[in-house]
Coordinates of C-alpha atoms in Angstrom, one line a residue:
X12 CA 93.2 75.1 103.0
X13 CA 91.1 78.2 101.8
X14 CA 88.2 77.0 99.8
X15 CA 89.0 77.9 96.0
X16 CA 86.2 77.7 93.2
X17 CA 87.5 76.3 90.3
X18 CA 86.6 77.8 86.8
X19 CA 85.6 74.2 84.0
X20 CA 86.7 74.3 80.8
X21 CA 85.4 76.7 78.4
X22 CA 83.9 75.3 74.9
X23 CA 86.8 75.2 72.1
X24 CA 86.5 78.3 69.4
X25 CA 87.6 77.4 65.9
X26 CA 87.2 80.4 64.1
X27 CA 89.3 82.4 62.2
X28 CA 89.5 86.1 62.4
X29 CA 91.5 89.1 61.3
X30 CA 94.2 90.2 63.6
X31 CA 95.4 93.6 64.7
X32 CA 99.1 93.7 64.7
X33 CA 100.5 96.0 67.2
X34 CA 104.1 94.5 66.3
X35 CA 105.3 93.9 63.0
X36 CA 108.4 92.0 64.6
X37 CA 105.7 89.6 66.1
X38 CA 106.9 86.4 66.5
X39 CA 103.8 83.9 65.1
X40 CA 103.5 80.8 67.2
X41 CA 100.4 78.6 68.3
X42 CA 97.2 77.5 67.5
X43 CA 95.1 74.8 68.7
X44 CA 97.4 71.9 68.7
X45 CA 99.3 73.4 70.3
X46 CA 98.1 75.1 72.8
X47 CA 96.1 71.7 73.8
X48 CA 98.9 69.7 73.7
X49 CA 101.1 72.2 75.6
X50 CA 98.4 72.9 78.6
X51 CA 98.1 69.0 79.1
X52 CA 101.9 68.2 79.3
X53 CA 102.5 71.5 81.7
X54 CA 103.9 70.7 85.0
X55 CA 105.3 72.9 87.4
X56 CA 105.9 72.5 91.2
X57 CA 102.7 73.2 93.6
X58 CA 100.8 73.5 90.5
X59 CA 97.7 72.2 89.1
X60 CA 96.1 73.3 85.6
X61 CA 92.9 73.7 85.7
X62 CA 91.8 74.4 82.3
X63 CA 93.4 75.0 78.8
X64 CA 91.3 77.0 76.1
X65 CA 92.1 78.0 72.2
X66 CA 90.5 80.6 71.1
X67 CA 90.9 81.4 67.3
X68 CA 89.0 84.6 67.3
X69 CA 87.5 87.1 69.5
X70 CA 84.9 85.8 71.7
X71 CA 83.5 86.5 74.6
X72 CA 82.8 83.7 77.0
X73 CA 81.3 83.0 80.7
X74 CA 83.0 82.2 84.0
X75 CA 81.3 79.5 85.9
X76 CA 82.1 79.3 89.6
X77 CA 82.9 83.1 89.6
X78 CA 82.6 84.8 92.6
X79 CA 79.1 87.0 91.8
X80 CA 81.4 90.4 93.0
X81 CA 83.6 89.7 90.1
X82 CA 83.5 89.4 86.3
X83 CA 80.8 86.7 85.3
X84 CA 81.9 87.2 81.4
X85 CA 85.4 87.7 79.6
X86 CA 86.2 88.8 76.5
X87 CA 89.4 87.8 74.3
X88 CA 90.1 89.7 71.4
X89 CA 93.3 88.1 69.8
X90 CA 93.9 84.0 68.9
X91 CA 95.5 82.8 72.2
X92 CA 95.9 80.0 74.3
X93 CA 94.3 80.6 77.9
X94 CA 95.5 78.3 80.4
X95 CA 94.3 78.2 84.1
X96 CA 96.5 77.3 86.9
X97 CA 95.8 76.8 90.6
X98 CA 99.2 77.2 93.3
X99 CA 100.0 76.5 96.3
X100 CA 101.8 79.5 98.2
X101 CA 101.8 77.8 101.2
X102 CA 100.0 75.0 102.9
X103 CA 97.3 77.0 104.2
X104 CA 96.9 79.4 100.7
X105 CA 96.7 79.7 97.3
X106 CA 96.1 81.5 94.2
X107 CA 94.2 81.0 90.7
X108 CA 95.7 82.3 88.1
X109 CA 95.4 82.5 84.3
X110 CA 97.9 83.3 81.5
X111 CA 96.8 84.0 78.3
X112 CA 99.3 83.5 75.3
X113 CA 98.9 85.2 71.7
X114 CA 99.5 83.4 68.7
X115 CA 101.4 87.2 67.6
X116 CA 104.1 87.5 70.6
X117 CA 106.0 90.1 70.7
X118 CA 108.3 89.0 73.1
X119 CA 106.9 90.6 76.1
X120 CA 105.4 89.4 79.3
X121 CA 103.6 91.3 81.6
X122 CA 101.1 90.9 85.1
X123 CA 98.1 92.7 85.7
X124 CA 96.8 93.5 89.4
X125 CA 93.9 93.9 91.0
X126 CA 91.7 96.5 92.8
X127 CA 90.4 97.4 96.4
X128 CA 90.5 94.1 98.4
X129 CA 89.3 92.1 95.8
X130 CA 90.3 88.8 94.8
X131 CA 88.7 89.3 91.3
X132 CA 91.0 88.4 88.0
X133 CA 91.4 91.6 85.8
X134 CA 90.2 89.8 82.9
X135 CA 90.0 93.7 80.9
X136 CA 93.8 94.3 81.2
X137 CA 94.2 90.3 80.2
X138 CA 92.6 91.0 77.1
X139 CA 94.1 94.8 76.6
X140 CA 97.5 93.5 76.7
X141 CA 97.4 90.4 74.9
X142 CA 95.4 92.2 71.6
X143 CA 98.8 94.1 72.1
X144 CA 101.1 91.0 71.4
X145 CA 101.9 90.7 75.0
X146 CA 101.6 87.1 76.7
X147 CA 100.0 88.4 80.2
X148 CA 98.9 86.8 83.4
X149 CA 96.7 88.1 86.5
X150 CA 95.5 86.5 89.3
X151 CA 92.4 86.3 92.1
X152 CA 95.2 87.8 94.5
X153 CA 94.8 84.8 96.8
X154 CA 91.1 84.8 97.8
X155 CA 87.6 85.0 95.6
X156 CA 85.2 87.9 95.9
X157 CA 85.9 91.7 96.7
X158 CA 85.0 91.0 101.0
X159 CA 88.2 90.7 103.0
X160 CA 86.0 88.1 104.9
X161 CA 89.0 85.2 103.7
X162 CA 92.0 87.4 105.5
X163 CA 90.3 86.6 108.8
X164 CA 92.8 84.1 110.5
X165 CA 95.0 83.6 107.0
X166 CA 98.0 85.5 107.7
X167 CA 99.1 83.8 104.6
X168 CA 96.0 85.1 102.8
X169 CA 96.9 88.6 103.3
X170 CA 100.4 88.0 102.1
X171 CA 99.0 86.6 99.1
X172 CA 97.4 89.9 98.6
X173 CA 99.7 91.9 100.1
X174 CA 102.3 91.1 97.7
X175 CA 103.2 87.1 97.1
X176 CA 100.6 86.5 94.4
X177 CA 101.9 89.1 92.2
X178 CA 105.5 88.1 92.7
X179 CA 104.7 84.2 92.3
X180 CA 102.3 85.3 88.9
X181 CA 105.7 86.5 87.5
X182 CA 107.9 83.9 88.2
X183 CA 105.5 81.5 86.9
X184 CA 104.4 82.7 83.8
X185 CA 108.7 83.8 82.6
X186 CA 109.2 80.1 83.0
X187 CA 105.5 79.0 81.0
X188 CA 106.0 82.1 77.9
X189 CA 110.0 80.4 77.7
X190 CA 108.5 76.6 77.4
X191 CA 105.4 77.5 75.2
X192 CA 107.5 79.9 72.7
X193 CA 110.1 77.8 73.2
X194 CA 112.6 81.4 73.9
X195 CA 112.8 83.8 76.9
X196 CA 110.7 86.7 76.9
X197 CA 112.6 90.5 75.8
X198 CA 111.0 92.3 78.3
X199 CA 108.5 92.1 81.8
X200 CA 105.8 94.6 82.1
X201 CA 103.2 95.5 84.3
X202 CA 99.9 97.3 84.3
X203 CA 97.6 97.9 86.7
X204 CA 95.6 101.0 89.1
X205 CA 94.2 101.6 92.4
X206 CA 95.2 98.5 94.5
X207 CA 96.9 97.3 91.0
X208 CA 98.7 100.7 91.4
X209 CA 99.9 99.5 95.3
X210 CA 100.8 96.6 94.2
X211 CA 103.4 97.6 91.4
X212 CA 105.1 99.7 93.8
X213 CA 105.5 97.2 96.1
X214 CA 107.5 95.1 93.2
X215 CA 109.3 98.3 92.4
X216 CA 110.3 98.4 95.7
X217 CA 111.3 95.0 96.9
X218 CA 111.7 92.5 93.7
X219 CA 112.9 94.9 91.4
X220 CA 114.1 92.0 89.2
X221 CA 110.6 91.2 88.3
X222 CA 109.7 94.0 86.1
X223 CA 111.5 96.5 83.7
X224 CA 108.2 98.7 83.3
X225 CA 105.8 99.3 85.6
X226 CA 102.4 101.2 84.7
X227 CA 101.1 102.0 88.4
X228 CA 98.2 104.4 88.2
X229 CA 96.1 105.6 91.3
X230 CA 98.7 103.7 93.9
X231 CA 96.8 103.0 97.2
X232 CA 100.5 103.1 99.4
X233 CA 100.8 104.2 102.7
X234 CA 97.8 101.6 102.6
X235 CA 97.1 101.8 106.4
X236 CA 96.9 105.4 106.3
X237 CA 94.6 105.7 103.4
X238 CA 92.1 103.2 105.0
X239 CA 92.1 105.6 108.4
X240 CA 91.7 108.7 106.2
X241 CA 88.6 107.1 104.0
X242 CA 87.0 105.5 107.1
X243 CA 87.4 109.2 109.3
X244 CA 85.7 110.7 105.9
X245 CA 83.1 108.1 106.8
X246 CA 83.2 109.2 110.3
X247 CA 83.0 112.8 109.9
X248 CA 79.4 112.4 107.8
X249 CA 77.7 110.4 110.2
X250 CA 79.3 106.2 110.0
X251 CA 78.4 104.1 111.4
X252 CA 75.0 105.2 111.9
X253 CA 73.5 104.4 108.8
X254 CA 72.3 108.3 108.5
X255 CA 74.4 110.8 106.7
X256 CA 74.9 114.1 108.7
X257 CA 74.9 116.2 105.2
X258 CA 72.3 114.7 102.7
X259 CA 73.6 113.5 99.5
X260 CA 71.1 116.5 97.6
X261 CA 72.9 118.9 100.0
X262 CA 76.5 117.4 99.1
X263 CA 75.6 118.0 95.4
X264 CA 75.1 121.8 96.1
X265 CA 78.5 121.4 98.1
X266 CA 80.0 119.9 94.8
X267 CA 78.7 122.8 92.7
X268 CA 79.9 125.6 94.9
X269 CA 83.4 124.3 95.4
X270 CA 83.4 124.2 91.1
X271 CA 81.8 127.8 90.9
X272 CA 84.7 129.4 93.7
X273 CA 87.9 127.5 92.3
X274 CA 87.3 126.4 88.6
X275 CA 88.3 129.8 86.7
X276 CA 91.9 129.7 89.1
X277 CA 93.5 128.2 85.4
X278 CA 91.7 130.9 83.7
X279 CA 89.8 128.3 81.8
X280 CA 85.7 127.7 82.5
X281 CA 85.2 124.1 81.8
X282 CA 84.0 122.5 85.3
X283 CA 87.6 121.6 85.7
X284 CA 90.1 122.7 88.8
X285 CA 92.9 121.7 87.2
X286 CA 95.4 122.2 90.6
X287 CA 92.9 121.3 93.5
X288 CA 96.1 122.2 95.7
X289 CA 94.9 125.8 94.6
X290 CA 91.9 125.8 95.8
X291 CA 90.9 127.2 99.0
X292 CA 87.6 126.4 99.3
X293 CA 85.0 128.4 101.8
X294 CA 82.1 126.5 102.5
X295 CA 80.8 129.5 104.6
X296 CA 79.2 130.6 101.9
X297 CA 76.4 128.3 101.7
X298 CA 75.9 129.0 105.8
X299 CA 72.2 129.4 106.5
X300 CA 71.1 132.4 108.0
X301 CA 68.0 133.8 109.4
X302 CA 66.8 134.7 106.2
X303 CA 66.9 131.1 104.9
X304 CA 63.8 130.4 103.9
X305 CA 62.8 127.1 104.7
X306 CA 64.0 123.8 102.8
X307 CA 67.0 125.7 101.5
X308 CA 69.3 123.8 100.6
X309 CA 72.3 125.7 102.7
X310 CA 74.9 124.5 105.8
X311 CA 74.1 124.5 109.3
X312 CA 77.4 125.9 111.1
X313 CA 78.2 122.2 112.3
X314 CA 78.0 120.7 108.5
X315 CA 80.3 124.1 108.0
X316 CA 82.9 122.1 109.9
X317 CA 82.3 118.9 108.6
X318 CA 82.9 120.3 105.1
X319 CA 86.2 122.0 106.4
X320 CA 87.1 118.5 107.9
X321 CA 86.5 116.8 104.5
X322 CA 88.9 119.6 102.6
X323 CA 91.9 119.1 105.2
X324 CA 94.6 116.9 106.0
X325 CA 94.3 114.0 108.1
X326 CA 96.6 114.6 111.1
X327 CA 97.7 111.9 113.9
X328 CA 97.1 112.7 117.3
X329 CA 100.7 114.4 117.8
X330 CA 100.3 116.6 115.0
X331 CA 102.0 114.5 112.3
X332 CA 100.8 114.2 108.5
X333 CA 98.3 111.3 107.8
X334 CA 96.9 112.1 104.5
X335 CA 96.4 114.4 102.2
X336 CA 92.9 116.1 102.1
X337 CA 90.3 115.5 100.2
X338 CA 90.7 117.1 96.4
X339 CA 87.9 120.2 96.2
X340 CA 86.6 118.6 92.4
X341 CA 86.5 115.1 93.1
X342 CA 82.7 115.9 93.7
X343 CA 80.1 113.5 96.1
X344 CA 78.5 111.6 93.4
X345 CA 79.3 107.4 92.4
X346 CA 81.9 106.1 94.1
X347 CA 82.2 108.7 96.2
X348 CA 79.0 108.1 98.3
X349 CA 81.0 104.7 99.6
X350 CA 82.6 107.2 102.3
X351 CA 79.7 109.7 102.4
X352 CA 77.0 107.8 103.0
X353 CA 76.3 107.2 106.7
X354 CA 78.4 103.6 106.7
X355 CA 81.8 103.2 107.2
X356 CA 84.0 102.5 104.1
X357 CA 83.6 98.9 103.7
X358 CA 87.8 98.1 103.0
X359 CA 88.6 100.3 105.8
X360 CA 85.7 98.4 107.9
X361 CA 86.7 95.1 106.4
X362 CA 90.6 95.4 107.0
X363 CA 90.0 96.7 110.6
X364 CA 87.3 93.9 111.4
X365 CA 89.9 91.0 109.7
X366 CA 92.9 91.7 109.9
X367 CA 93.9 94.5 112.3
X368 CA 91.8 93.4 115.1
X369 CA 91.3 90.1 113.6
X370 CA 87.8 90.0 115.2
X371 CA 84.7 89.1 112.8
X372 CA 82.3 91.4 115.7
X373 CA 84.4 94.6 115.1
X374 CA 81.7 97.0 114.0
X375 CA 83.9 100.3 113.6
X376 CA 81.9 102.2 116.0
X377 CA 84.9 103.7 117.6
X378 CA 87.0 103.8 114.3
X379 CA 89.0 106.4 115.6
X380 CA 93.6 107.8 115.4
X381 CA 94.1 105.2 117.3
X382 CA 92.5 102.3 115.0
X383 CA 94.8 104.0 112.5
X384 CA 97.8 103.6 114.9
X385 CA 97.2 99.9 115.6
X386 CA 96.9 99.4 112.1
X387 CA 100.4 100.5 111.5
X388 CA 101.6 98.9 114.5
X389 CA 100.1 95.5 112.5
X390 CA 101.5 96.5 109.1
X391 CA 100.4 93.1 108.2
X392 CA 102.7 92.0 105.4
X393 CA 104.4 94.9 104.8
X394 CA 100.7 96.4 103.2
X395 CA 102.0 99.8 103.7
X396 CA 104.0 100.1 100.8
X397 CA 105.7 103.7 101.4
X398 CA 109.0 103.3 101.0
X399 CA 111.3 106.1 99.3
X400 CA 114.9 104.6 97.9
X401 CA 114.1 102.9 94.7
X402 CA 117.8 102.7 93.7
X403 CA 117.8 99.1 93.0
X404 CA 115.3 98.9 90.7
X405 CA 116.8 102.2 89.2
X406 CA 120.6 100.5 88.8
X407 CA 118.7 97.7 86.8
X408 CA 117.4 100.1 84.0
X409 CA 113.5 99.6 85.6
X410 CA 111.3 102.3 84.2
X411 CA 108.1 103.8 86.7
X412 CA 105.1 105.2 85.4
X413 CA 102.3 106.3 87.3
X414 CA 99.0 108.7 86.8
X415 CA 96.5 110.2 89.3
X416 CA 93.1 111.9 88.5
X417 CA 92.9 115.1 90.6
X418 CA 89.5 114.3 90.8
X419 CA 89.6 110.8 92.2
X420 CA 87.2 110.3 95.4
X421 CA 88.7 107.1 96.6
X422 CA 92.5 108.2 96.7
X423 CA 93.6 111.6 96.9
X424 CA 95.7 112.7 93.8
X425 CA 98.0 114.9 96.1
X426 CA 99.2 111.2 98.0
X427 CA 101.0 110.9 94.3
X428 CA 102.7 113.7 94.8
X429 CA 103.4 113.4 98.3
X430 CA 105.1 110.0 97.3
X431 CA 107.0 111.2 94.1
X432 CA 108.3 114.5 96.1
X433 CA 109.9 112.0 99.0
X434 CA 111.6 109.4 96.8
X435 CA 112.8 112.8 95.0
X436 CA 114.3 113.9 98.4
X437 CA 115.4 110.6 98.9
X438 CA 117.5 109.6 95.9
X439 CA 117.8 112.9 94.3
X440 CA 116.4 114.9 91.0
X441 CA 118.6 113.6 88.9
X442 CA 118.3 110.2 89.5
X443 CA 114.4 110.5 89.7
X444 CA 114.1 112.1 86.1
X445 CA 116.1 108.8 84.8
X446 CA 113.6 106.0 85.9
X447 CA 110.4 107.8 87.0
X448 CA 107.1 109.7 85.5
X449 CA 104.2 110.6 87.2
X450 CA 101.1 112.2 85.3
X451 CA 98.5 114.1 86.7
X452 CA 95.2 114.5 85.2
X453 CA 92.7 117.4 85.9
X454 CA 89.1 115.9 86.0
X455 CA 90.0 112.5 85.8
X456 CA 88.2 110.3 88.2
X457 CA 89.5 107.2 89.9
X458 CA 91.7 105.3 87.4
X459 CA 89.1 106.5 84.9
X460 CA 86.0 108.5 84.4
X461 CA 85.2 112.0 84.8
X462 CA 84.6 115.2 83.0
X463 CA 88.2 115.6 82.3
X464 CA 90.5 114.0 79.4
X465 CA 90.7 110.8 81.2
X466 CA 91.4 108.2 78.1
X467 CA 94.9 107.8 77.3
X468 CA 95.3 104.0 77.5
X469 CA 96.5 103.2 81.1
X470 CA 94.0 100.6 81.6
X471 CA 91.5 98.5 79.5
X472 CA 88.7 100.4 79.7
X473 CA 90.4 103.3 78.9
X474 CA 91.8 102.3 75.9
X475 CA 88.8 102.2 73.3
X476 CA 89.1 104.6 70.3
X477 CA 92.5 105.8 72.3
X478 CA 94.8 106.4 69.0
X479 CA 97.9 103.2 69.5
X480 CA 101.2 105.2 69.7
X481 CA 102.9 106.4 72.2
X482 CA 101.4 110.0 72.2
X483 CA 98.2 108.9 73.1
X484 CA 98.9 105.7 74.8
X485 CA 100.6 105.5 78.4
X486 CA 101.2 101.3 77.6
X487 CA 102.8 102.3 74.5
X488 CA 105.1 105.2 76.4
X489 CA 106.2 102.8 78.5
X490 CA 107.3 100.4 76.1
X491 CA 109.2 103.2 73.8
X492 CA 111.2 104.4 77.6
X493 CA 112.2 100.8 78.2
X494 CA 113.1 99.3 75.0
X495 CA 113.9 102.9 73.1
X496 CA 115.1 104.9 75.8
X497 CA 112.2 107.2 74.6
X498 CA 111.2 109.0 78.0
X499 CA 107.5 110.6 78.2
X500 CA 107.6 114.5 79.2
X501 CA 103.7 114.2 78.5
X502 CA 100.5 112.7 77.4
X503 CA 97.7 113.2 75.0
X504 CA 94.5 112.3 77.2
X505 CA 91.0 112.1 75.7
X506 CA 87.6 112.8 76.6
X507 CA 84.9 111.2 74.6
X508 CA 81.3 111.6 75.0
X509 CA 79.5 110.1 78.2
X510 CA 83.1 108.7 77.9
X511 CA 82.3 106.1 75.0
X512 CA 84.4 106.7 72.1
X513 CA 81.8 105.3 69.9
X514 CA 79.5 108.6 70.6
X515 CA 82.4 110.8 69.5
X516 CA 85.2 113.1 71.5
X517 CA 84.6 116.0 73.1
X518 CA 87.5 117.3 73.4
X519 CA 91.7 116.7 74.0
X520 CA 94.3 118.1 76.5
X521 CA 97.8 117.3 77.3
X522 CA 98.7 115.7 80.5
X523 CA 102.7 116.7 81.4
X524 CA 105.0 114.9 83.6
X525 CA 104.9 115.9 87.4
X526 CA 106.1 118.7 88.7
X527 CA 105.1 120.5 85.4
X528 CA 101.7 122.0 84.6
X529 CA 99.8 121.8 81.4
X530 CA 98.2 125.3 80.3
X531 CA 95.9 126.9 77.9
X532 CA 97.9 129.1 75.5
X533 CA 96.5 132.6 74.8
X534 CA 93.8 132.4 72.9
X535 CA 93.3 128.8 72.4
X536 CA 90.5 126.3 72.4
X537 CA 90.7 124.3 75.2
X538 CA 89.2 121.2 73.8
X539 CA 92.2 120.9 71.7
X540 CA 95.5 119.1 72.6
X541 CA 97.2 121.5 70.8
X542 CA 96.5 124.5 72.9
X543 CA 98.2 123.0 75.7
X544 CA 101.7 123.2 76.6
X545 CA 103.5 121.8 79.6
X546 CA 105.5 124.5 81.7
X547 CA 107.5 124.6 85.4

């Protein structure tokens, strides 16, 4: 069996505190009593409960015998019950999971996922959906820490993470909100980005039972082909070798030029390309040339190439489509410096090293097509997650939301569209507009972040000073599509100062459902929402 770290009891809080209600049909049950009484009577096959904790007002509280890569602190906002379960999902894996269970139910269940590799609870969008009446549950995905070190000979590991620990977490917690509340839940939900994002595809697309809204932003599907295209960015600027083959000064001047060529194409100056699929950017012109004087910061004709390489598709070796290129906007700064630093991207590294080759001395010094080809040849647990017909979790009444920041440096925005424009072609327009949203956001970063309106909601940490309706918030629009039959043609997005609402907002913008555009109106200020309209 995988070693798992188990996570003591936390100390009892007996507080009382005022409570935001979200629902004013919330249905008021729990307390301390019972939420004691309830976590030490719980039995359920393959299962042992690890802890129960009553918390009567927000706290925020440590997590001993955390992995050091995850969260070391939590934070609960509502009175709830937090219970914390280890399962067995076979006899050579398991997951930890915990549910947390609001006093104030609405009714509704939901799952959170999880992000890159990682085996790290999303203890944010725990809290974030249960201050919103929602009894919610997430999970370590199977394994503890953000390393895919534990998929090395675990086949059942990386199903866990693949997609059984998400599936299981639902089951599990339907059959724990009915015994605690004593009813069935309304609704099932799910939130979650990046990884989270692949992973509520994959229930959309093979347990379509499991969820009736699905908030999926940033989805890293066609998983094997996203790990080639990040670790052949790596490649193409120097990884393995330690030693970037464009500086991370001279990528800066890159980052500004491809702003000052493409950002006016909307006809608005803000440091935003709103449709990077517009931009043709030339990196020519920051070739060197005799004059150059010397330190210039300029290209050599062979980072020229490098630069066009980082800007186009990823092709296979008989000429067929990858991965979309790189977005010109998504800059070379943060996040982005994990491919563009002279090492290989770690989760491409890591997946190729433990569970495509299976081979803990796999360096990725000849990371290359064909590593990309044996990877799909592995497929390991159906981790690609690209598939089109979605009919059955249409015929059931499931609603699909997803986002994309066209300036996210991990996964590029245009594999969103890519996706959206196949199942279109798949199952038809009609049928897509009935069950299916996608939202693009110019400037956004990945899940988050940036210098673009990128707070509307969709996650935790996106959701401070974000006004709670269903303008504003993409949790909420979700809600009002599946329970009111309410579907979102756009959303208001945000951008507050150094993105903390606390400093004040800088400005507003609508985002508009894919494959509409949001633009200025004459004359208008761009910093205000209502100067943007949403047109074919």
């Amino acid at each position: 069996m995988p070693s798992i770290r188990l996570l003591p009891t936390s100390v009892l809080s007996l507080a009382s505190a005022l409570f935001f209600e979200v629902d004013a049909s919330a249905f008021r049950y729990g307390g301390l009593e019972h939420c004691q009484k309830f976590g030490s009577q719980l039995k359920l096959d393959k299962t042992t409960v690890l802890h129960t904790t009553y918390y009567a007002s927000k706290q925020t509280f440590d997590l001993p015998g955390a992995s050091t890569t995850c969260d070391l602190t939590a934070t609960a906002s509502s009175p709830l019950c937090r219970i914390s379960l280890l399962v067995d999902t076979s006899s050579s894996s398991q997951v930890q999971m915990e549910i947390w269970l609001p006093d104030e139910w609405s009714g509704r269940v939901a799952a959170v996922g999880n992000g890159g590799l990682n085996g790290c609870i999303d203890y944010s969008n725990l809290d974030y959906l249960s201050s919103f009446n929602f009894a919610v549950v997430g999970s370590n995905n199977g394994h503890n820490g953000t390393s895919g070190k534990p998929f090395l000979n675990a086949p059942e590991v990386i199903k866990d993470y693949a997609w059984r620990a998400i599936h299981i977490e639902t089951k599990i917690s339907k059959k724990i909100v009915k015994s605690y509340y004593s009813r069935p839940h309304t609704k099932s939900y799910y939130v979650g980005c990046s990884t989270g994002g692949r992973q509520g595809f994959r229930a959309v697309q093979d347990f379509p039972k499991d969820f009736d809204g699905v908030l999926a932003g940033a989805p890293a599907f066609d998983f094997n082909h996203l790990q080639g295209w990040s670790a052949m960015l790596s490649r193409y600027t120097g990884a393995p070798s330690g030693t970037p083959t464009i500086s991370s000064e001279l990528l800066q001047v890159v980052a500004k030029d491809v702003i000052a060529q493409c950002d006016m194409l909307d006809g608005v100056k803000d440091g935003i390309i709103d449709n990077p699929d517009r931009c043709d950017y030339r990196p020519e012109a920051l070739l060197c040339d005799k004059n150059s004087a010397s330190g210039m910061l300029c290209l050599t004709a062979s980072q020229v190439e490098t630069v066009r390489k980082i800007f186009s598709p990823l092709y296979g070796s008989e000429g067929e489509l990858l991965y979309p290129r790189y977005d010109p906007g998504a800059g070379f700064s943060g996040v982005a410096m994990w491919m563009f630093g002279g090492n290989l991207f770690l989760f491409a590294q890591d997946w190729a090293r433990y569970v495509v080759y299976n081979d803990s001395s796999y360096t990725g010094s000849n990371y290359g097509l064909k590593t990309i080809a044996d990877a799909d040849a592995v497929n390991a647990a159906g981790i690609s997650t690209w598939k089109f017909d979605l009919s059955a979790f249409n015929n059931r009444k499931g609603k699909v939301i997803t986002y994309h920041g066209r300036s996210d440096p991990l996964i590029a925005s245009g594999n969103s569209l890519r996706y959206y424009n196949a199942v279109e072609r798949t199952m038809g327009t009609k049928a897509i507009e009935n069950f299916y949203r996608l939202f693009t956001a110019p400037g956004m970063s990945h899940c988050n972040g940036g210098v673009g309106a990128n707070a509307f909601g969709q996650i935790g940490r996106a959701a401070p000073g974000v006004t709670k309706d269903s303008k504003h918030n993409l949790v909420l629009a979700l809600v009002d599509w599946v329970e009111k039959g309410v579907a979102p043609e756009q959303i208001i997005g945000t951008k507050f100062v150094n993105d903390t609402a606390a400093l004040g907002v800088v400005g507003q913008r609508v985002h508009c459902a894919y494959p509409k555009k949001s633009v200025l109106v004459k004359g208008g200020d761009w910093k205000k929402a209502e100067a943007w309209t949403c047109v074919d």
